[in-house]
Coordinates of C-alpha atoms and ligand atoms in Angstrom, one line a residue:
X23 CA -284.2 37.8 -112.8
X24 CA -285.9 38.0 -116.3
X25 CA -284.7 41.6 -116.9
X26 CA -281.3 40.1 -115.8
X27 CA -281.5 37.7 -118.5
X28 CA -282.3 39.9 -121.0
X29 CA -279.7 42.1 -120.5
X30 CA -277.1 39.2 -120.8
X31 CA -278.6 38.5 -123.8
X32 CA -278.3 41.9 -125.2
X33 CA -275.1 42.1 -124.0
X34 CA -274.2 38.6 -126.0
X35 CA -275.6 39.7 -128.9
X36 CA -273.8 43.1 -128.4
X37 CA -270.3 41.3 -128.7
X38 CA -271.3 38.9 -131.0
X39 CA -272.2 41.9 -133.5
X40 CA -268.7 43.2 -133.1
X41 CA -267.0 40.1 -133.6
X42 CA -269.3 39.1 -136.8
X43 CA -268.5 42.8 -138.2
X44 CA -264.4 42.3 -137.9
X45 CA -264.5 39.2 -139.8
X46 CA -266.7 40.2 -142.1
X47 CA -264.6 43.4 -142.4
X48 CA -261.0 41.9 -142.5
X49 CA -261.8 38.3 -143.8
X50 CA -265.2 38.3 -145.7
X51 CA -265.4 41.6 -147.8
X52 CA -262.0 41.2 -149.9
X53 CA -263.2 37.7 -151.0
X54 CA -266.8 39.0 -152.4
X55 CA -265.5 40.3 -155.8
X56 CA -263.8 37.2 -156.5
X57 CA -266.4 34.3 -155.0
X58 CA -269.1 36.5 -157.7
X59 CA -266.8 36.7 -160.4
X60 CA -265.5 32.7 -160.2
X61 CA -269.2 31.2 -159.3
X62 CA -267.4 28.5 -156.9
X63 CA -268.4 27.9 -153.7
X64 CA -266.5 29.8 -151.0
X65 CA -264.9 26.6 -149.1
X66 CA -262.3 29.0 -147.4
X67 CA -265.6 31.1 -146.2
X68 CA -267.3 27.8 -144.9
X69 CA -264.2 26.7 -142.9
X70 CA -263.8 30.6 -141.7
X71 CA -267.4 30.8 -140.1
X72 CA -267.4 27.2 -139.1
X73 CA -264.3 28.0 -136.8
X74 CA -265.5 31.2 -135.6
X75 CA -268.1 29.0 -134.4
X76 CA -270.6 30.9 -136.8
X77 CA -272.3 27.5 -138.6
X78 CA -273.3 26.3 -135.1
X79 CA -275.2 29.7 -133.9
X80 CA -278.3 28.1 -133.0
X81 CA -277.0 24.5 -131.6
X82 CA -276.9 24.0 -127.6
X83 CA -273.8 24.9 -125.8
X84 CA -273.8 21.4 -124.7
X85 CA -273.2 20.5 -128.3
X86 CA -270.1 22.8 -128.6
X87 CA -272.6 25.7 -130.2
X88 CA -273.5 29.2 -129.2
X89 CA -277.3 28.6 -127.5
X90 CA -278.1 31.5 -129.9
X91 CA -281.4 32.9 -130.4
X92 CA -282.9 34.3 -133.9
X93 CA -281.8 37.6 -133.3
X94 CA -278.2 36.1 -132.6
X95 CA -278.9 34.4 -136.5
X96 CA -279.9 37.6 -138.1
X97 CA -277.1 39.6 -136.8
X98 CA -274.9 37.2 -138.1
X99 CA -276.9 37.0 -141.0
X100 CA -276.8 40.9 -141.3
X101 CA -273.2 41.7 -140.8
X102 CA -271.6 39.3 -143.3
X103 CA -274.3 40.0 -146.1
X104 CA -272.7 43.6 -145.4
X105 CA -270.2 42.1 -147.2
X106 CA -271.0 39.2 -149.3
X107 CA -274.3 38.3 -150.0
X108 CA -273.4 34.7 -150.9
X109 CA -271.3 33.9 -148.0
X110 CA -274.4 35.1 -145.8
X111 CA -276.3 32.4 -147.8
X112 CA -274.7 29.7 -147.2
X113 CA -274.2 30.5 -143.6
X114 CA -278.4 30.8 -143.6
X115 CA -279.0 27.3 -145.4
X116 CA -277.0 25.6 -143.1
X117 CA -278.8 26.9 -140.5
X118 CA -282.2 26.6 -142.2
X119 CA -281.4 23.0 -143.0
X120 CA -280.8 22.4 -139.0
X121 CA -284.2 23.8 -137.8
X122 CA -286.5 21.1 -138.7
X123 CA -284.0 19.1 -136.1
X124 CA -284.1 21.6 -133.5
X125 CA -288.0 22.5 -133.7
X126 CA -289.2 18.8 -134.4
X127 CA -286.0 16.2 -133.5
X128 CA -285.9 14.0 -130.5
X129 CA -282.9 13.9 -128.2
X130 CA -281.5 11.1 -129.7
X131 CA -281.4 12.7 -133.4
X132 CA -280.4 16.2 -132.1
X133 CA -277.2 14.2 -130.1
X134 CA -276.3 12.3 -133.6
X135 CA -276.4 15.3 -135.9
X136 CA -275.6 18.3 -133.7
X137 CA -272.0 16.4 -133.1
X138 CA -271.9 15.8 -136.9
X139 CA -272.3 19.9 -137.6
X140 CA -270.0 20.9 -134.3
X141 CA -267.4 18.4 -134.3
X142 CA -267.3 17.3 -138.0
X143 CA -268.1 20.5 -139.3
X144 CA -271.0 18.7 -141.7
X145 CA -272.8 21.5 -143.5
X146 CA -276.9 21.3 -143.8
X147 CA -279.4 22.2 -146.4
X148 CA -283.2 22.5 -147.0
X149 CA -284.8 20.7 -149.6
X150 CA -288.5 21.2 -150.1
X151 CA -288.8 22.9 -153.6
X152 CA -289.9 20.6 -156.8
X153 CA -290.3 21.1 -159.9
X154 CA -293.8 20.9 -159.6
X155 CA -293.9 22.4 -156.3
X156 CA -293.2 25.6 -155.6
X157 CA -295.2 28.4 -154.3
X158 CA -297.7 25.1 -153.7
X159 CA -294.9 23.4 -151.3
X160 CA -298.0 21.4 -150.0
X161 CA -298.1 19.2 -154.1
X162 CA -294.8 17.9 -153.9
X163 CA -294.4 14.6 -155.4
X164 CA -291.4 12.7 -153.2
X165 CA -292.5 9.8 -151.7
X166 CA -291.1 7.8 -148.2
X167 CA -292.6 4.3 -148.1
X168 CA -291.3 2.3 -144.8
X169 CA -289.5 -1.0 -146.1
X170 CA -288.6 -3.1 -143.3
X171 CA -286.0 -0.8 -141.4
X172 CA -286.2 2.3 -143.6
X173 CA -287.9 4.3 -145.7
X174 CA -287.3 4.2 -149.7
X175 CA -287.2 7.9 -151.0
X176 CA -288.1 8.2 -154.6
X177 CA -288.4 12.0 -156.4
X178 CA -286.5 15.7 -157.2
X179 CA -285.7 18.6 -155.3
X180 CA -284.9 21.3 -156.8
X181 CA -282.8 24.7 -156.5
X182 CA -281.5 23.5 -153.1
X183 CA -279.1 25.7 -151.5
X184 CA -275.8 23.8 -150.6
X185 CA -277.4 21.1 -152.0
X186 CA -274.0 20.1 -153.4
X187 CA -272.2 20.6 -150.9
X188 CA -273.8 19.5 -147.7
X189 CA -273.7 16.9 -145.5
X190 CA -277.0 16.5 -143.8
X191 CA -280.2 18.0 -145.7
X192 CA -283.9 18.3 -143.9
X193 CA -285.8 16.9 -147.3
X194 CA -289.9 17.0 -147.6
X195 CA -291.7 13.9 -148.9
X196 CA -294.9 12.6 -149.0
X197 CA -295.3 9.7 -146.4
X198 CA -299.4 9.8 -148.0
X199 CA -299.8 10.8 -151.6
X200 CA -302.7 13.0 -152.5
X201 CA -303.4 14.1 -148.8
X202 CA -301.4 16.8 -149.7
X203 CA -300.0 18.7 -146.5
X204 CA -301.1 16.1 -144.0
X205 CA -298.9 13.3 -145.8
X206 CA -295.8 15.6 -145.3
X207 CA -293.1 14.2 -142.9
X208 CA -289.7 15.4 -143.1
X209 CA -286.0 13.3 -142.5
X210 CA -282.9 14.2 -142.1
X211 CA -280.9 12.6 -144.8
X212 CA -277.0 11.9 -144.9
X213 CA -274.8 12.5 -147.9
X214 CA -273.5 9.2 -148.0
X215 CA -277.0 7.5 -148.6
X216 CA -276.8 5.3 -151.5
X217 CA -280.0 6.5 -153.9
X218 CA -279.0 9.8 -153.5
X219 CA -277.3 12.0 -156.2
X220 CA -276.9 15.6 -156.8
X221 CA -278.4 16.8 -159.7
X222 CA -277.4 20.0 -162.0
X223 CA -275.7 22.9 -160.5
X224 CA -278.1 25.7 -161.8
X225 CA -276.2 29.2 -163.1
X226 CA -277.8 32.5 -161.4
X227 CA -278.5 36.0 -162.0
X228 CA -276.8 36.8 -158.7
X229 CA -275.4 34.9 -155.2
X230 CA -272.7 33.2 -157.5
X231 CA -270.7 31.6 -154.9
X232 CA -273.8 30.1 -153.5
X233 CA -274.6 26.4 -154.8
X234 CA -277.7 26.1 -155.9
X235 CA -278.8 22.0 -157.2
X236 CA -281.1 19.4 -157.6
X237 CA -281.3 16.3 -155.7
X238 CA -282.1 13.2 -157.1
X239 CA -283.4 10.3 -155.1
X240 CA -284.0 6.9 -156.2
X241 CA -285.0 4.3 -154.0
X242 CA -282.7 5.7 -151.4
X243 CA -282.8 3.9 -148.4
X244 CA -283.5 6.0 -145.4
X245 CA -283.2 5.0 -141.6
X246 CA -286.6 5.5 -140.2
X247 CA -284.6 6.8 -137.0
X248 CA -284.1 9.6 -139.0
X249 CA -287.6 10.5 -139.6
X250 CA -288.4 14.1 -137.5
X251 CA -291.3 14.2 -135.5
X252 CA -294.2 11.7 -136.8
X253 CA -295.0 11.0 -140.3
X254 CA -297.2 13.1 -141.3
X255 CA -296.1 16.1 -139.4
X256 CA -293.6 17.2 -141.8
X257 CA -295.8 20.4 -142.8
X258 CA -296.1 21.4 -139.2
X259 CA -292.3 21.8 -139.2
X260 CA -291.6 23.1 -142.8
X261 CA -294.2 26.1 -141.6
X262 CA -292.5 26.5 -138.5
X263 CA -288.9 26.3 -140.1
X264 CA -290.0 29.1 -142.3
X265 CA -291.4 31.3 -139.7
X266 CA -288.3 31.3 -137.8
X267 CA -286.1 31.4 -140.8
X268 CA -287.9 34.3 -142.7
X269 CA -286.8 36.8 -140.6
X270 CA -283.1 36.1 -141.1
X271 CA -283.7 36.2 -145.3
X272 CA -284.8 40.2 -144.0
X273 CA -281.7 40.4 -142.8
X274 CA -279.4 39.2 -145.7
X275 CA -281.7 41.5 -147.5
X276 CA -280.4 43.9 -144.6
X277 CA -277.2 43.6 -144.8
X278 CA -277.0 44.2 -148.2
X279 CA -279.2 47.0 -148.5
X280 CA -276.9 49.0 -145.9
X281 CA -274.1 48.0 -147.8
X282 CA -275.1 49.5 -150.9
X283 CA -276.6 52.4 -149.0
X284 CA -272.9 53.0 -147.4
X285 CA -270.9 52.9 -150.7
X286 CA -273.3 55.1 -152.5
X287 CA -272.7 57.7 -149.6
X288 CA -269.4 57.8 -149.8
X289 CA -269.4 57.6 -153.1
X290 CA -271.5 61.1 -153.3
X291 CA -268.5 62.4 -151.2
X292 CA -266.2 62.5 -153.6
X293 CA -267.6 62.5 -157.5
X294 CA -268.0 65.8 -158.8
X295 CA -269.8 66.6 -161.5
X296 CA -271.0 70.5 -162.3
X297 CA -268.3 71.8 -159.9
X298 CA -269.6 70.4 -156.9
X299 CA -269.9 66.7 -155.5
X300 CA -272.9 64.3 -156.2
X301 CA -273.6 65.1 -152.3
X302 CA -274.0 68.8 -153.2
X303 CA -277.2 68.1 -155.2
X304 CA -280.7 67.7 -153.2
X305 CA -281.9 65.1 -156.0
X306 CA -279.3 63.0 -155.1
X307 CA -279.6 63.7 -151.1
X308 CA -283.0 62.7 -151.3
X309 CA -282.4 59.6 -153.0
X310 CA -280.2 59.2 -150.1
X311 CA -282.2 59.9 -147.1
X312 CA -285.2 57.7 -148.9
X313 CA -282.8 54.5 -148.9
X314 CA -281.7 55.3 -145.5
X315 CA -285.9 55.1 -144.5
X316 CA -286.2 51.9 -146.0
X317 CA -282.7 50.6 -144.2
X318 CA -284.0 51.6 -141.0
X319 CA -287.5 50.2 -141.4
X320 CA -286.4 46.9 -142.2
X321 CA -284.1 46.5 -139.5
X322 CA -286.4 47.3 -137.0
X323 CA -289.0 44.9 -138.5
X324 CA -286.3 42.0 -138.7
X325 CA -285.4 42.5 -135.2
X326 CA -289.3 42.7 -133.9
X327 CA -289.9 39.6 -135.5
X328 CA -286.7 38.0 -134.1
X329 CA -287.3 39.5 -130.9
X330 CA -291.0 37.6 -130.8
X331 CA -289.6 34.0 -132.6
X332 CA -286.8 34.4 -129.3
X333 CA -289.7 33.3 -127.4
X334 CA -288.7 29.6 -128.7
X335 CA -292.3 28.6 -129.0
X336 CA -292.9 25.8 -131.3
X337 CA -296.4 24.9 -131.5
X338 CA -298.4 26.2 -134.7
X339 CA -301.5 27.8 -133.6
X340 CA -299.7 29.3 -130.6
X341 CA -297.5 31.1 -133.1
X342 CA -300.4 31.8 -135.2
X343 CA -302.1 33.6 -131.8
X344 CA -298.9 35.4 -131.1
X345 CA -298.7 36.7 -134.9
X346 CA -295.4 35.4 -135.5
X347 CA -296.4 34.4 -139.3
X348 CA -297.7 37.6 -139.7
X349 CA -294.9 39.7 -138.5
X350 CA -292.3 37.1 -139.9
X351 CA -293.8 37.4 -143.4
X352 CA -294.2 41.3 -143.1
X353 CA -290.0 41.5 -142.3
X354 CA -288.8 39.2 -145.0
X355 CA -291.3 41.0 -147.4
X356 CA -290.4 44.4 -146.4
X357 CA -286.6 43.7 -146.1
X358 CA -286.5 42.5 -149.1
X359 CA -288.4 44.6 -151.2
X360 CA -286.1 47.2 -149.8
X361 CA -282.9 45.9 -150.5
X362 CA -284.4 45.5 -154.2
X363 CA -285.0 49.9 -154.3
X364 CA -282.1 50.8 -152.2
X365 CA -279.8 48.2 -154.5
X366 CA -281.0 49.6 -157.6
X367 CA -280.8 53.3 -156.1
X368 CA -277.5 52.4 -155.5
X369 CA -276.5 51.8 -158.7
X370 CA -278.2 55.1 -160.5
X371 CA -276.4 57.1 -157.9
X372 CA -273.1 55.7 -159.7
X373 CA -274.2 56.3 -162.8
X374 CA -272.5 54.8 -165.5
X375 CA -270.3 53.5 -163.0
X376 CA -272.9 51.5 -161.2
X377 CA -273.6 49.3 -164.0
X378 CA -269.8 48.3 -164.2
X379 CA -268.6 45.0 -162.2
X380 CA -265.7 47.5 -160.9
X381 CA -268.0 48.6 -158.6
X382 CA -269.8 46.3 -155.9
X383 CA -273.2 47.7 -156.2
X384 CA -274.4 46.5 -159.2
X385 CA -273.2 42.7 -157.4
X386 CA -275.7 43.8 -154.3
X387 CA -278.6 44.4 -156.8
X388 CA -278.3 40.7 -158.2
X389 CA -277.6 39.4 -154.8
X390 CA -281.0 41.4 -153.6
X391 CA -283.1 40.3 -155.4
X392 CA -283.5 36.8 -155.0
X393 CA -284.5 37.5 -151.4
X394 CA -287.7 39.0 -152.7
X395 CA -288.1 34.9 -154.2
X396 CA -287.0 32.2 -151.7
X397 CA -288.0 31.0 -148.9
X398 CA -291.8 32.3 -150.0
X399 CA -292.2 34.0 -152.6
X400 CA -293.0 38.1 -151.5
X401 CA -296.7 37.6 -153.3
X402 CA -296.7 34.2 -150.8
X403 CA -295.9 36.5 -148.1
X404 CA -298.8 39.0 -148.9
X405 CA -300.8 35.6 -148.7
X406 CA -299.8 34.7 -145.5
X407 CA -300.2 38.4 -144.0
X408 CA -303.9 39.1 -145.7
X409 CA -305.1 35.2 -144.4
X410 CA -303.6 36.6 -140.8
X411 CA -305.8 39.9 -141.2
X412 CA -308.7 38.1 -142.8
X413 CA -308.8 35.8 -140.0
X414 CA -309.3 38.5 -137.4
X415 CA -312.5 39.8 -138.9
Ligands
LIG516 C1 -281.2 31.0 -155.5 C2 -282.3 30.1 -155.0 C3 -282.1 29.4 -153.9 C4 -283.2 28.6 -153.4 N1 -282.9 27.8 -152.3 C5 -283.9 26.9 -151.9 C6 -283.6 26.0 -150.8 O1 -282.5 26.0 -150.2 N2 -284.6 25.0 -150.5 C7 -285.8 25.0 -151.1 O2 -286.6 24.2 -150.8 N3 -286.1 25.9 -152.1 C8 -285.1 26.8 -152.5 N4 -285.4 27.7 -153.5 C9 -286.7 27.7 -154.2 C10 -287.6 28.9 -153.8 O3 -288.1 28.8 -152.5 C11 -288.8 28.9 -154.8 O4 -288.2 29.3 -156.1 C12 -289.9 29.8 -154.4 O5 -290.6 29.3 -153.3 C13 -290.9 30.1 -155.6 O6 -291.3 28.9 -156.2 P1 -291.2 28.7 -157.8 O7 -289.8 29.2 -158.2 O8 -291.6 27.4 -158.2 O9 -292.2 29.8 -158.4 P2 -293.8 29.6 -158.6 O10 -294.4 29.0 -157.4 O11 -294.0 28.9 -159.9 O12 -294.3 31.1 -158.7 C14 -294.1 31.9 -159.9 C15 -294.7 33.3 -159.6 O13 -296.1 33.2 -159.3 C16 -296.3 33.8 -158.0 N5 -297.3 33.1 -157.3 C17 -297.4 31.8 -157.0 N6 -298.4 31.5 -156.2 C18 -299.1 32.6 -156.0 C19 -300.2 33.0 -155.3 N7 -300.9 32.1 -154.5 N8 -300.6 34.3 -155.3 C20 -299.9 35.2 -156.0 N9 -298.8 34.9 -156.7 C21 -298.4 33.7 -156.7 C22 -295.0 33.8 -157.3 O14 -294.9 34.8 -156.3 C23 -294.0 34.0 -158.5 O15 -293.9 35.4 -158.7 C24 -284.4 28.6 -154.0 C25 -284.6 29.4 -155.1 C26 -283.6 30.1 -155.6 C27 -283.9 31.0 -156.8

């Protein structure tokens, strides 16, 4: 019965990796020059995945989603980073923003927002960055005090993806100041809260369509029925939300590297230089087969870790016994790393021509390489996997 199981699931994910690679294909890759070069969010993008049913993924069937898994969000993840790196961003927010509901909402709170994402087609976001916190999530400065029927949020988040454009954002606060990650609880906050504004839309190196802000809060009044879990248990879900979200960051990091890795092939084909093509030369074949190791690794470190997070089990030191933060970290660190040398390989392959924006490789190599930053930095993730080895000695 199990193996049965499995084998639907395969086969799911099977079709759903075709279907993702047509639209990216047909719909997504003739809109990636243009969303890098205009810097506006893709609305027409949004709208495209949220019909194809793409932006609810990981939402119950019984809430009009797809009862995906995480390997069902890095393929999807994967394939459209093939062909846009900031389309596959937003897509990853959204979902990012909805985990803290799924791994610490009650029934009540997943029934109110899932039909917002589903029926309304809201779009989510993560806020836990400050100013002050980065790397050291654990200092931020928010604060949630309970007044009466809700909670007044006061403080800044920072380089929040979607954060201008969302609907519903999972934002971190302190419910304790100076107890640093046990005074963490997390709420889901609406757009329409009044106290809540959207700070500066910051300018990037690279992922230009993606929107990228502050959020302001000031004395925004916050239902406590939309505090997740207990207060207090905020960090418990952040560290979970990241586990099972790190993965999927490998495979934007994926997707692009195996895009860049395709174009340079081809290009090789047909550039000649010396009388013979830039295929012809073993320099440039082994630049070649050394960007198609790191591709291959990757993927099938993204798809252990997803393969272990399927397991849908969300209690901390369980995880922690299984490896998951280990193995999570190791995928989004490796992934990334090796869309960083297989992007920039790219580009020497093309030469001159790699470093022009008539070409889409020199786009991948920007897009890259904030995947080696978010969502932990790659020196966090070394942290993480040395504490995990550490631990076992
Ligand atoms: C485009 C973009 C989108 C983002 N989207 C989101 C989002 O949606 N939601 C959100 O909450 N955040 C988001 N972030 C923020 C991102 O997660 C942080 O930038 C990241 O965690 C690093 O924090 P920092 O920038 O403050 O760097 P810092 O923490 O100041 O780190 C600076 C450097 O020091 C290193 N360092 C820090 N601590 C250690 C250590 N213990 N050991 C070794 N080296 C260390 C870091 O690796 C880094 O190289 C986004 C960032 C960017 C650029």
């Amino acid at each position: 019965m199990a193996e049965m199981r499995s084998e639907m699931k395969e086969e799911r994910n099977r079709l759903l990796r075709e279907s993702v690679k047509k639209i990216a294909s047909t719909k997504v890759a003739k809109r990636a020059a243009e969303i890098d070069r205009a810097g506006v969010f893709p609305w027409d993008m949004a709208e495209l995945f949220a019909r194809q049913g793409l932006l609810s993924v990981m939402l119950p069937e019984s809430y009009g989603g797809m009862d995906g898994d995480i390997t069902a969000f890095c393929i999807i993840a994967e394939e459209i980073a093939y062909a846009c790196g900031s389309s596959a961003l937003m897509m990853l927010a959204h979902s990012v923003g909805l985990i803290p509901l799924m791994v610490g909402g009650n029934d009540e709170q997943k029934t109110r927002f899932y039909h917002r994402v589903a029926k309304d087609r809201a779009l989510a976001a993560f806020a836990l960055t400050e100013p002050e916190a980065g790397s050291d999530a654990a200092s931020l400065k928010t604060t949630a005090e309970l007044k009466g029927d809700s909670y007044l949020l006061n403080g800044r988040k920072c380089m929040v993806t979607n954060g201008g454009v969302a609907d519903l954002y999972a934002v971190f606060v302190t419910t304790r100041p100076g107890e640093r990650t046990k005074g963490i609880s997390v709420f889901m906050v609406e757009k329409e809260t009044a106290g809540l504004s959207i700070g500066k839309r910051e300018e990037k190196m690279g992922m230009h369509g993606s929107d990228t802000t502050d959020l302001i809060f000031e004395n925004a009044a916050v239902p406590k029925e939309n505090l997740l879990g207990e207060e207090g248990g905020g960090w418990e879900i952040a560290m979970m939300t990241l586990n099972l979200s790190r993965p999927a960051i490998g495979a934007i990091a994926l997707g692009i590297a195996q895009g860049a890795l395709d174009f340079a092939l081809d290009y090789t084909t047909k550039r000649v230089q010396f009388g013979q093509t830039l295929a012809d030369f073993q320099g440039v074949q082994f630049m070649l087969a050394d960007m198609a190791i790191q591709v291959e690794a990757a993927r099938a470190l993204v798809y252990k870790a997803a393969t272990l997070l399927d397991q849908k089990i969300f209690e901390r030191d369980k995880m922690a016994a299984l490896g998951v933060d280990k193995l999570s970290a190791t995928a989004k660190c490796f992934a990334s790393d090796a869309a960083m040398q297989v992007t920039a390989d790219a580009v020497q392959i093309l030469g001159g021509y790699g470093y022009l924006k008539d070409y889409p490789v020199e786009r991948m190599m920007r897009d890259a390489k904030v995947t080696q930053i978010f969502e932990g930095s790659n020196q966090v993730q070394r942290v993480i996997i040395a504490r995990d080895l550490l631990r076992k000695v």
